[in-house]
Amino acid sequence: MTALAGGLLAQGALATLAVLVAVSARGRARNLLAGVACAALSAAGAVSGALALSGATVTLRMATALPGAELVLAPDRLGGLLMLLVGSVGFLASVYAIGYVHGASASRTQWAALALFLLGMQLVPAAGDVVAFLLAWELMAAASTVLVLAEQAHRPAARQAAVWYAVMTHLSFVLLLAGFAALSATGGTTSFAGLAGTDAARPGATAAFVLLVVGFAAKAGVAPLHVWLPRAHPEAPSHASALMSAAMVSLGAYGILLVGIRLLPGGPTWWSVLLTALGAGSAVHGILHAGVATDLKRLLAYSTSENLGLVVAAIGLTMLLRTHHVPGAAGAALVAALLLLVSHAAFKSTLFLGAGAVLRATGERDLDRMGGLAHAMPWTAATFGVGSLGAAALPVTGGFVAEWTLLQALIHGVRPADRVVAVVVPLTLGLIALTAGLALVTFVKAFGIAFLARARSVTALAATEAPPSMRAAMVLGAVGVLALGVLPGPVAAAAASAIGVDGVRVAGLGGVELTGVGAVLSPAALVGLGAVVALPALALVLVVARRRPATTDVLGWGCGGVRTSPRMQYNATSYAEPVMRIFDDALQPRRDVVVTHVGESAYLAERVRFAQHHDDVVEVRLYRPLVAAADALADRARRVQNGSVNRYLAFSFTALVVVLLVVVA
């Protein structure tokens, strides 16, 4: 038995152990033992992924109850990269959950669902055929739905969120089932190895591509199929939110990558233009709504839609540039897609874990009721700050390296002589530049409003630091964000080898060189140069500060006020007001002003209350009419449900006859 085969089998054994511990153990012992078992499961998945990424191969076949059907596990290099990603995030989430889960939320069901969720996510990229892939996908979907419901006892909104999520995730499954059926009929096999390189010009290929892309985009949270994401992620426990946002949605992008690059390469130009437009539009839509959100976890959820939009846009650009014979830029775009996935997994898991620490300490998700948390929660503030740097794609973080790689592909991919490329690439570049600017604004708001200034509520004032296991997970996540930014070369080279791209190599001190476009980035050298410049300046400042006379702190002029109130500070709503006004037509906010007058006076106001709300335009214009139509159809269907057993038997008999006629025909 090879090490990779042993790792795959160990995951199944550890998942079984975790479920048994979750069901049988009690109290704190359940948290500790189940958390350790889930962490071991994730570690086994990460090791298996690393082995597959390094070139190890194995094919495991397992019989099923269905005649002629078997489950095949055969992870390749790309699947190994995703297994490593899922395992790393799963390890952080499992360690974090040991300290986070407490009280009524520490249920047997939640821990068992977490173990099955981790196993399902590992099996998806390890699957070697359509049957295994769909079974693993459904296991992942079902377990994550249970996790969204985990805190429904004290969060009533979790039930509605779970309904939205269940509908969208099963719609995704139906589309994938139909798409893979069409693709298997076209290719004549259910094996991914046999389907690789299927001719995109064959009958049924276009239908398969559209069905699969829409199904995977729904799971990735790409607009306009994102509607479940800002509902489900905030309501799930924070370690589950981190898994869903950093790992699960990455598997949706993996599916699009699998279809567009591996299974159906060389499709018509409109396929790539569709993906690029879908991704760029989702990026702008997601970051706009994140920029004006006041719920911290909802902000992070919309940011996920933005980041996965960038990944999908990069995949679309790869397909477009390959079709139009720009191989160097196409390779850079494909590597950028994988770097975006890896860096997003690092900083988004760190951010959701930090948001969970804030929620556990204050009971608040509303940024307008936070503030000053850096004093009481320095570890959380520091790690959330690092995650925010990564999400804003600032230097020395993985987010910066990933977006730099994507921008290099866009800049070097412009071909004025090619009309399609000359239009699509500059437009995409402009939308991504807009997204990057709004991301910076968004995460300055998220960190500054939550952790700086003065506390805006009693709960924020009474906050305490997170337990040790939670701090350890957040620190490891923050270290990952910085490591990806300072030493990106090995990761970029591994990503290139995973997808079969030449022209990427390690440069200098862990830097990355894109030989296909002639670009080099060496963050470690920049950090060293910055340290050489900054350290003497810091020493000079310290010397001068020691020689200064003692100072006395006094209250400065406060416009007639003796002390400033926390209500006089900027909050999340006021900070986002310029963004709201600039993009008023896209966001369509609702503003309410309520004036309470003194007595019967029409002129002397006692209180003025301002409220501003914004709904997702896609949800309002697209999904609410669909929900209303479904409700109306359900009301009509109730007329058939009259309680008559004879009528029900007649319906069953009629359905049986129809099925038999179809089979005979």
Coordinates of N, CA and C in Angstrom, one line a residue, residues 311-501:
V311 N -11.4 34.7 -9.3 CA -10.9 33.4 -9.8 C -11.6 32.9 -11.1
V312 N -12.9 33.1 -11.1 CA -13.6 32.7 -12.4 C -13.2 33.6 -13.5
A313 N -13.0 34.9 -13.3 CA -12.5 35.7 -14.4 C -11.2 35.3 -14.9
A314 N -10.3 34.9 -13.9 CA -9.0 34.4 -14.4 C -9.1 33.1 -15.2
I315 N -10.0 32.3 -14.8 CA -10.2 31.0 -15.6 C -10.7 31.4 -17.0
G316 N -11.7 32.3 -17.1 CA -12.2 32.7 -18.4 C -11.1 33.4 -19.2
L317 N -10.3 34.2 -18.6 CA -9.2 34.8 -19.4 C -8.2 33.8 -19.9
T318 N -7.9 32.7 -19.1 CA -7.0 31.7 -19.5 C -7.6 31.0 -20.8
M319 N -8.9 30.7 -20.8 CA -9.5 30.1 -22.0 C -9.5 31.0 -23.2
L320 N -9.8 32.3 -22.9 CA -9.8 33.3 -24.0 C -8.4 33.4 -24.6
L321 N -7.4 33.6 -23.8 CA -6.0 33.8 -24.3 C -5.5 32.6 -25.0
R322 N -5.8 31.4 -24.5 CA -5.4 30.2 -25.2 C -6.0 30.1 -26.5
T323 N -7.3 30.4 -26.6 CA -8.0 30.3 -27.9 C -7.4 31.3 -28.9
H324 N -7.0 32.4 -28.4 CA -6.4 33.5 -29.3 C -4.9 33.5 -29.3
H325 N -4.3 32.4 -28.9 CA -2.9 32.1 -29.1 C -2.0 33.1 -28.4
V326 N -2.3 33.3 -27.1 CA -1.4 34.2 -26.3 C -1.0 33.3 -25.1
P327 N -0.1 32.3 -25.3 CA 0.2 31.3 -24.3 C 0.8 31.8 -23.0
G328 N 1.8 32.8 -23.1 CA 2.4 33.3 -21.9 C 1.4 33.9 -21.0
A329 N 0.6 34.8 -21.4 CA -0.4 35.5 -20.6 C -1.4 34.5 -20.1
A330 N -1.8 33.5 -20.9 CA -2.8 32.5 -20.5 C -2.2 31.7 -19.4
G331 N -1.0 31.3 -19.4 CA -0.4 30.5 -18.3 C -0.3 31.4 -17.0
A332 N 0.0 32.7 -17.2 CA 0.0 33.5 -16.0 C -1.4 33.7 -15.4
A333 N -2.4 33.8 -16.2 CA -3.8 33.9 -15.7 C -4.2 32.6 -15.0
L334 N -3.8 31.5 -15.5 CA -4.2 30.2 -14.9 C -3.5 30.0 -13.5
V335 N -2.2 30.4 -13.5 CA -1.5 30.4 -12.2 C -2.1 31.4 -11.2
A336 N -2.5 32.5 -11.7 CA -3.2 33.5 -10.9 C -4.5 33.0 -10.3
A337 N -5.2 32.2 -11.1 CA -6.5 31.6 -10.5 C -6.2 30.7 -9.3
L338 N -5.2 29.9 -9.4 CA -4.8 29.0 -8.3 C -4.3 29.8 -7.1
L339 N -3.4 30.8 -7.4 CA -2.9 31.6 -6.3 C -4.0 32.4 -5.6
L340 N -5.0 32.8 -6.4 CA -6.1 33.5 -5.8 C -6.9 32.6 -4.8
L341 N -7.1 31.3 -5.3 CA -7.7 30.4 -4.4 C -7.0 30.1 -3.1
V342 N -5.7 29.9 -3.3 CA -4.8 29.6 -2.1 C -4.8 30.8 -1.1
S343 N -4.5 32.0 -1.7 CA -4.4 33.1 -0.8 C -5.8 33.5 -0.2
H344 N -6.9 33.3 -0.9 CA -8.2 33.5 -0.4 C -8.5 32.6 0.8
A345 N -8.1 31.3 0.6 CA -8.3 30.4 1.7 C -7.6 30.8 3.0
A346 N -6.4 31.3 2.8 CA -5.6 31.8 4.0 C -6.2 33.0 4.7
F347 N -6.5 34.0 3.9 CA -6.9 35.3 4.6 C -8.4 35.2 5.0
K348 N -9.2 34.5 4.2 CA -10.6 34.4 4.6 C -10.9 33.5 5.8
S349 N -10.1 32.5 5.9 CA -10.3 31.6 7.1 C -9.9 32.4 8.3
T350 N -8.8 33.2 8.2 CA -8.3 34.0 9.3 C -9.3 35.1 9.7
L351 N -10.0 35.7 8.7 CA -10.9 36.7 9.0 C -12.2 36.2 9.6
F352 N -12.7 35.0 9.1 CA -13.9 34.5 9.7 C -13.6 34.0 11.1
L353 N -12.5 33.4 11.4 CA -12.1 33.0 12.7 C -12.0 34.2 13.6
G354 N -11.5 35.3 13.1 CA -11.4 36.5 13.9 C -12.8 37.1 14.2
A355 N -13.7 37.1 13.2 CA -15.1 37.5 13.4 C -15.8 36.7 14.4
G356 N -15.5 35.4 14.4 CA -16.1 34.5 15.4 C -15.6 34.8 16.8
A357 N -14.3 35.2 16.9 CA -13.8 35.5 18.3 C -14.5 36.8 18.8
V358 N -14.7 37.8 17.9 CA -15.4 39.0 18.3 C -16.9 38.6 18.6
L359 N -17.5 37.8 17.9 CA -18.9 37.4 18.2 C -19.0 36.7 19.5
R360 N -18.1 35.8 19.8 CA -18.1 35.1 21.1 C -17.8 36.0 22.2
A361 N -17.0 37.0 22.0 CA -16.6 37.9 23.1 C -17.7 39.0 23.4
T362 N -18.4 39.4 22.3 CA -19.3 40.6 22.5 C -20.8 40.2 22.2
G363 N -21.0 39.1 21.5 CA -22.3 38.7 21.0 C -22.8 39.6 19.9
E364 N -21.9 40.4 19.3 CA -22.3 41.3 18.2 C -21.7 40.9 16.9
R365 N -22.5 41.2 15.8 CA -22.0 41.1 14.5 C -22.0 42.5 13.8
D366 N -22.7 43.4 14.5 CA -23.0 44.8 13.9 C -21.7 45.6 14.2
L367 N -21.1 46.1 13.1 CA -19.9 46.9 13.3 C -20.2 48.2 14.0
D368 N -21.4 48.7 13.8 CA -21.8 50.0 14.5 C -21.8 49.9 16.0
R369 N -21.8 48.6 16.5 CA -21.8 48.4 18.0 C -20.5 47.9 18.5
M370 N -19.5 48.0 17.7 CA -18.1 47.5 18.1 C -17.3 48.8 18.3
G371 N -16.0 48.6 18.2 CA -15.0 49.7 18.5 C -14.2 49.4 19.7
G372 N -12.9 49.8 19.6 CA -12.0 49.7 20.7 C -11.6 48.3 21.1
L373 N -11.9 47.3 20.3 CA -11.6 45.9 20.7 C -10.2 45.5 20.7
A374 N -9.3 46.4 20.0 CA -7.9 46.1 20.0 C -7.3 46.1 21.4
H375 N -7.9 46.9 22.3 CA -7.4 47.0 23.7 C -7.6 45.7 24.5
A376 N -8.8 45.1 24.3 CA -9.2 43.9 25.0 C -8.8 42.7 24.3
M377 N -8.7 42.7 23.0 CA -8.5 41.5 22.2 C -7.3 41.8 21.3
P378 N -6.1 41.9 21.8 CA -4.9 42.3 20.9 C -4.6 41.1 19.9
W379 N -4.6 39.9 20.4 CA -4.3 38.8 19.4 C -5.3 38.7 18.3
T380 N -6.6 38.9 18.6 CA -7.6 38.8 17.6 C -7.4 40.0 16.6
A381 N -7.1 41.2 17.2 CA -7.0 42.4 16.4 C -5.8 42.3 15.4
A382 N -4.7 41.7 15.9 CA -3.5 41.6 15.1 C -3.7 40.6 14.0
T383 N -4.3 39.5 14.3 CA -4.5 38.5 13.2 C -5.6 38.9 12.2
F384 N -6.7 39.6 12.7 CA -7.7 40.1 11.8 C -7.1 41.2 10.9
G385 N -6.2 42.0 11.5 CA -5.5 43.0 10.7 C -4.7 42.4 9.6
V386 N -3.9 41.3 9.9 CA -3.2 40.6 8.8 C -4.1 40.1 7.7
G387 N -5.2 39.5 8.2 CA -6.2 39.0 7.2 C -6.8 40.1 6.3
S388 N -7.0 41.3 7.0 CA -7.5 42.4 6.2 C -6.5 42.9 5.2
L389 N -5.2 42.9 5.5 CA -4.2 43.2 4.6 C -4.2 42.3 3.4
G390 N -4.4 41.0 3.6 CA -4.5 40.0 2.5 C -5.7 40.3 1.7
A391 N -6.8 40.5 2.3 CA -8.1 40.7 1.5 C -8.0 42.0 0.7
A392 N -7.3 43.0 1.2 CA -7.1 44.2 0.5 C -6.0 44.1 -0.6
A393 N -5.3 43.0 -0.6 CA -4.2 42.7 -1.6 C -3.1 43.7 -1.5
L394 N -2.7 44.0 -0.2 CA -1.6 44.9 0.1 C -0.3 44.0 0.1
P395 N 0.9 44.7 -0.1 CA 2.1 44.0 -0.2 C 2.4 43.1 1.0
V396 N 3.3 42.2 0.8 CA 3.8 41.1 1.8 C 2.6 40.2 2.2
T397 N 1.6 40.1 1.5 CA 0.5 39.1 1.7 C 0.3 38.3 0.4
G398 N -0.3 37.2 0.6 CA -0.6 36.3 -0.5 C -1.6 37.0 -1.5
G399 N -2.5 37.8 -1.0 CA -3.5 38.4 -1.8 C -2.8 39.4 -2.8
F400 N -1.8 40.0 -2.4 CA -1.0 40.9 -3.3 C -0.4 40.2 -4.4
V401 N 0.3 39.1 -4.1 CA 1.0 38.3 -5.1 C 0.0 37.7 -6.1
A402 N -1.1 37.2 -5.6 CA -2.1 36.6 -6.5 C -2.7 37.7 -7.5
E403 N -3.0 38.9 -7.0 CA -3.6 39.9 -7.9 C -2.5 40.5 -8.8
W404 N -1.3 40.6 -8.3 CA -0.2 41.0 -9.1 C 0.0 40.1 -10.3
T405 N -0.1 38.8 -10.1 CA 0.0 37.8 -11.2 C -1.1 37.9 -12.2
L406 N -2.3 38.2 -11.7 CA -3.5 38.4 -12.6 C -3.3 39.6 -13.4
L407 N -2.8 40.7 -12.8 CA -2.6 41.9 -13.5 C -1.6 41.8 -14.6
Q408 N -0.5 41.0 -14.3 CA 0.5 40.8 -15.3 C -0.1 40.0 -16.5
A409 N -1.0 39.1 -16.2 CA -1.6 38.4 -17.3 C -2.5 39.3 -18.2
L410 N -3.2 40.2 -17.5 CA -4.0 41.2 -18.2 C -3.2 42.2 -19.0
I411 N -2.2 42.7 -18.4 CA -1.4 43.7 -19.1 C -0.7 43.1 -20.3
H412 N -0.1 41.9 -20.2 CA 0.6 41.3 -21.3 C -0.3 40.5 -22.2
G413 N -1.6 40.5 -21.9 CA -2.5 39.8 -22.8 C -3.2 40.6 -23.8
V414 N -3.1 41.9 -23.7 CA -3.7 42.8 -24.7 C -3.1 42.6 -26.1
R415 N -4.0 42.4 -27.1 CA -3.6 42.2 -28.5 C -4.4 43.1 -29.3
P416 N -4.0 44.4 -29.7 CA -4.8 45.3 -30.4 C -5.3 44.7 -31.7
A417 N -4.6 43.8 -32.4 CA -5.0 43.3 -33.6 C -6.2 42.3 -33.5
D418 N -6.4 41.8 -32.3 CA -7.5 40.8 -32.1 C -8.6 41.6 -31.4
R419 N -9.7 41.7 -32.1 CA -10.8 42.5 -31.7 C -11.4 42.0 -30.4
V420 N -11.7 40.7 -30.2 CA -12.3 40.2 -29.0 C -11.4 40.5 -27.8
V421 N -10.1 40.1 -27.9 CA -9.1 40.3 -26.8 C -8.9 41.7 -26.5
A422 N -8.9 42.6 -27.6 CA -8.7 44.0 -27.4 C -9.8 44.7 -26.6
V423 N -11.0 44.1 -26.7 CA -12.1 44.6 -25.9 C -12.3 44.0 -24.5
V424 N -12.2 42.7 -24.5 CA -12.5 42.0 -23.2 C -11.4 42.2 -22.2
V425 N -10.1 42.2 -22.6 CA -9.0 42.3 -21.6 C -9.0 43.6 -20.9
P426 N -9.0 44.8 -21.7 CA -9.0 46.1 -21.0 C -10.2 46.3 -20.1
L427 N -11.4 45.9 -20.5 CA -12.6 46.0 -19.7 C -12.4 45.2 -18.4
T428 N -11.9 44.0 -18.5 CA -11.7 43.2 -17.3 C -10.7 43.9 -16.4
L429 N -9.6 44.4 -17.0 CA -8.6 45.1 -16.2 C -9.2 46.3 -15.4
G430 N -10.0 47.0 -16.1 CA -10.7 48.2 -15.4 C -11.6 47.7 -14.3
L431 N -12.4 46.7 -14.5 CA -13.2 46.2 -13.4 C -12.5 45.6 -12.2
I432 N -11.4 44.9 -12.5 CA -10.5 44.4 -11.4 C -9.8 45.5 -10.7
A433 N -9.4 46.6 -11.4 CA -8.8 47.7 -10.7 C -9.8 48.4 -9.8
L434 N -11.1 48.5 -10.2 CA -12.2 49.1 -9.4 C -12.4 48.2 -8.2
T435 N -12.4 46.9 -8.4 CA -12.6 45.9 -7.3 C -11.5 46.1 -6.3
A436 N -10.2 46.2 -6.7 CA -9.1 46.3 -5.8 C -9.2 47.6 -4.9
G437 N -9.6 48.7 -5.6 CA -9.8 49.9 -4.8 C -10.9 49.8 -3.8
L438 N -12.0 49.2 -4.1 CA -13.1 49.1 -3.2 C -12.8 48.1 -2.1
A439 N -12.0 47.1 -2.4 CA -11.6 46.1 -1.4 C -10.8 46.8 -0.3
L440 N -9.9 47.7 -0.7 CA -9.1 48.5 0.3 C -10.0 49.3 1.2
V441 N -11.0 50.0 0.6 CA -11.9 50.8 1.4 C -12.7 49.9 2.3
T442 N -13.1 48.7 1.9 CA -13.9 47.8 2.7 C -13.2 47.3 3.9
F443 N -12.0 46.9 3.7 CA -11.3 46.3 4.8 C -10.6 47.3 5.8
V444 N -10.4 48.5 5.3 CA -10.0 49.6 6.2 C -11.2 49.8 7.2
K445 N -12.4 49.8 6.6 CA -13.6 49.9 7.4 C -13.8 48.8 8.4
A446 N -13.6 47.5 7.9 CA -13.9 46.4 8.7 C -12.9 46.3 9.9
F447 N -11.6 46.6 9.7 CA -10.7 46.6 10.8 C -10.8 47.8 11.7
G448 N -10.8 49.0 11.1 CA -10.8 50.2 11.8 C -12.1 50.4 12.7
I449 N -13.2 50.2 12.1 CA -14.5 50.4 12.9 C -14.6 49.3 14.0
A450 N -14.2 48.1 13.8 CA -14.3 47.1 14.8 C -13.3 47.2 15.9
F451 N -12.0 47.5 15.6 CA -10.9 47.3 16.6 C -10.4 48.6 17.1
L452 N -10.5 49.7 16.4 CA -9.9 51.0 16.8 C -11.0 51.9 17.4
A453 N -10.5 53.1 17.7 CA -11.4 54.1 18.3 C -11.9 53.7 19.7
R454 N -13.1 54.1 20.1 CA -13.7 53.8 21.4 C -14.9 52.8 21.2
A455 N -15.1 52.1 22.3 CA -16.2 51.1 22.2 C -17.5 51.8 22.1
R456 N -18.4 51.3 21.2 CA -19.7 51.9 20.9 C -20.8 51.2 21.7
S457 N -20.5 50.2 22.5 CA -21.6 49.5 23.2 C -21.0 48.9 24.5
V458 N -21.9 48.6 25.4 CA -21.4 48.0 26.6 C -20.8 46.6 26.4
T459 N -21.3 45.9 25.5 CA -20.7 44.5 25.2 C -19.3 44.6 24.6
A460 N -19.1 45.6 23.8 CA -17.7 45.8 23.2 C -16.8 46.3 24.3
L461 N -17.3 47.1 25.3 CA -16.4 47.5 26.4 C -16.0 46.4 27.3
A462 N -16.9 45.3 27.4 CA -16.6 44.2 28.3 C -16.0 43.0 27.6
A463 N -15.5 43.2 26.4 CA -15.0 42.1 25.6 C -13.7 41.5 26.3
T464 N -13.5 40.2 26.1 CA -12.2 39.6 26.6 C -11.6 38.8 25.4
E465 N -10.3 38.5 25.6 CA -9.6 37.8 24.5 C -10.1 36.3 24.4
A466 N -10.0 35.8 23.2 CA -10.4 34.4 22.8 C -9.6 33.4 23.6
P467 N -10.1 32.2 23.8 CA -9.4 31.1 24.4 C -8.2 30.7 23.6
P468 N -7.2 29.9 24.2 CA -6.0 29.6 23.6 C -6.1 28.9 22.2
S469 N -7.0 27.9 22.1 CA -7.1 27.2 20.9 C -7.6 28.1 19.7
M470 N -8.5 29.0 20.0 CA -8.9 30.0 19.0 C -7.8 30.9 18.6
R471 N -7.0 31.3 19.6 CA -5.9 32.2 19.3 C -4.9 31.5 18.4
A472 N -4.6 30.2 18.8 CA -3.6 29.4 18.0 C -4.0 29.3 16.5
A473 N -5.3 29.0 16.3 CA -5.8 28.9 14.9 C -5.7 30.2 14.2
M474 N -6.0 31.3 14.8 CA -6.0 32.6 14.1 C -4.5 33.0 13.8
V475 N -3.6 32.7 14.7 CA -2.2 33.0 14.5 C -1.6 32.2 13.4
L476 N -2.0 30.9 13.3 CA -1.5 30.1 12.2 C -2.0 30.6 10.9
G477 N -3.3 31.0 10.9 CA -3.8 31.5 9.6 C -3.1 32.8 9.2
A478 N -2.8 33.7 10.2 CA -2.1 34.9 9.8 C -0.7 34.7 9.3
V479 N -0.1 33.7 9.9 CA 1.3 33.3 9.5 C 1.2 32.8 8.0
G480 N 0.2 32.1 7.7 CA 0.0 31.6 6.3 C -0.2 32.7 5.3
V481 N -1.0 33.8 5.7 CA -1.2 34.9 4.9 C 0.2 35.6 4.6
L482 N 1.0 35.8 5.6 CA 2.3 36.5 5.4 C 3.3 35.6 4.7
A483 N 3.3 34.3 5.0 CA 4.2 33.4 4.3 C 3.9 33.4 2.8
L484 N 2.7 33.3 2.4 CA 2.3 33.3 1.0 C 2.8 34.6 0.3
G485 N 2.8 35.7 1.1 CA 3.2 37.0 0.5 C 4.7 37.2 0.4
V486 N 5.4 36.7 1.4 CA 6.9 36.9 1.5 C 7.6 35.9 0.7
L487 N 7.2 34.6 0.6 CA 7.8 33.6 -0.1 C 6.9 32.9 -1.1
P488 N 6.4 33.6 -2.1 CA 5.4 33.1 -3.0 C 5.9 32.1 -4.0
G489 N 7.2 32.1 -4.3 CA 7.8 31.3 -5.4 C 7.5 29.8 -5.3
P490 N 7.7 29.2 -4.2 CA 7.4 27.7 -4.1 C 6.0 27.4 -4.4
V491 N 5.1 28.3 -3.8 CA 3.6 28.0 -4.0 C 3.2 28.2 -5.4
A492 N 3.8 29.3 -6.1 CA 3.4 29.5 -7.5 C 4.0 28.4 -8.4
A493 N 5.2 27.9 -8.1 CA 5.7 26.8 -8.9 C 4.9 25.5 -8.7
A494 N 4.4 25.3 -7.4 CA 3.6 24.1 -7.2 C 2.3 24.2 -7.9
A495 N 1.7 25.5 -7.9 CA 0.4 25.7 -8.6 C 0.6 25.5 -10.1
A496 N 1.7 25.9 -10.6 CA 1.9 25.8 -12.1 C 2.1 24.3 -12.4
S497 N 2.8 23.5 -11.6 CA 3.0 22.1 -11.9 C 1.6 21.4 -11.7
A498 N 0.8 21.8 -10.8 CA -0.5 21.2 -10.6 C -1.4 21.3 -11.8
I499 N -1.3 22.3 -12.6 CA -2.2 22.5 -13.7 C -1.4 22.4 -15.0
G500 N -0.1 22.0 -15.0 CA 0.6 21.8 -16.2 C 1.0 23.0 -17.0
V501 N 1.4 24.1 -16.3 CA 1.8 25.3 -16.9 C 3.3 25.5 -16.8

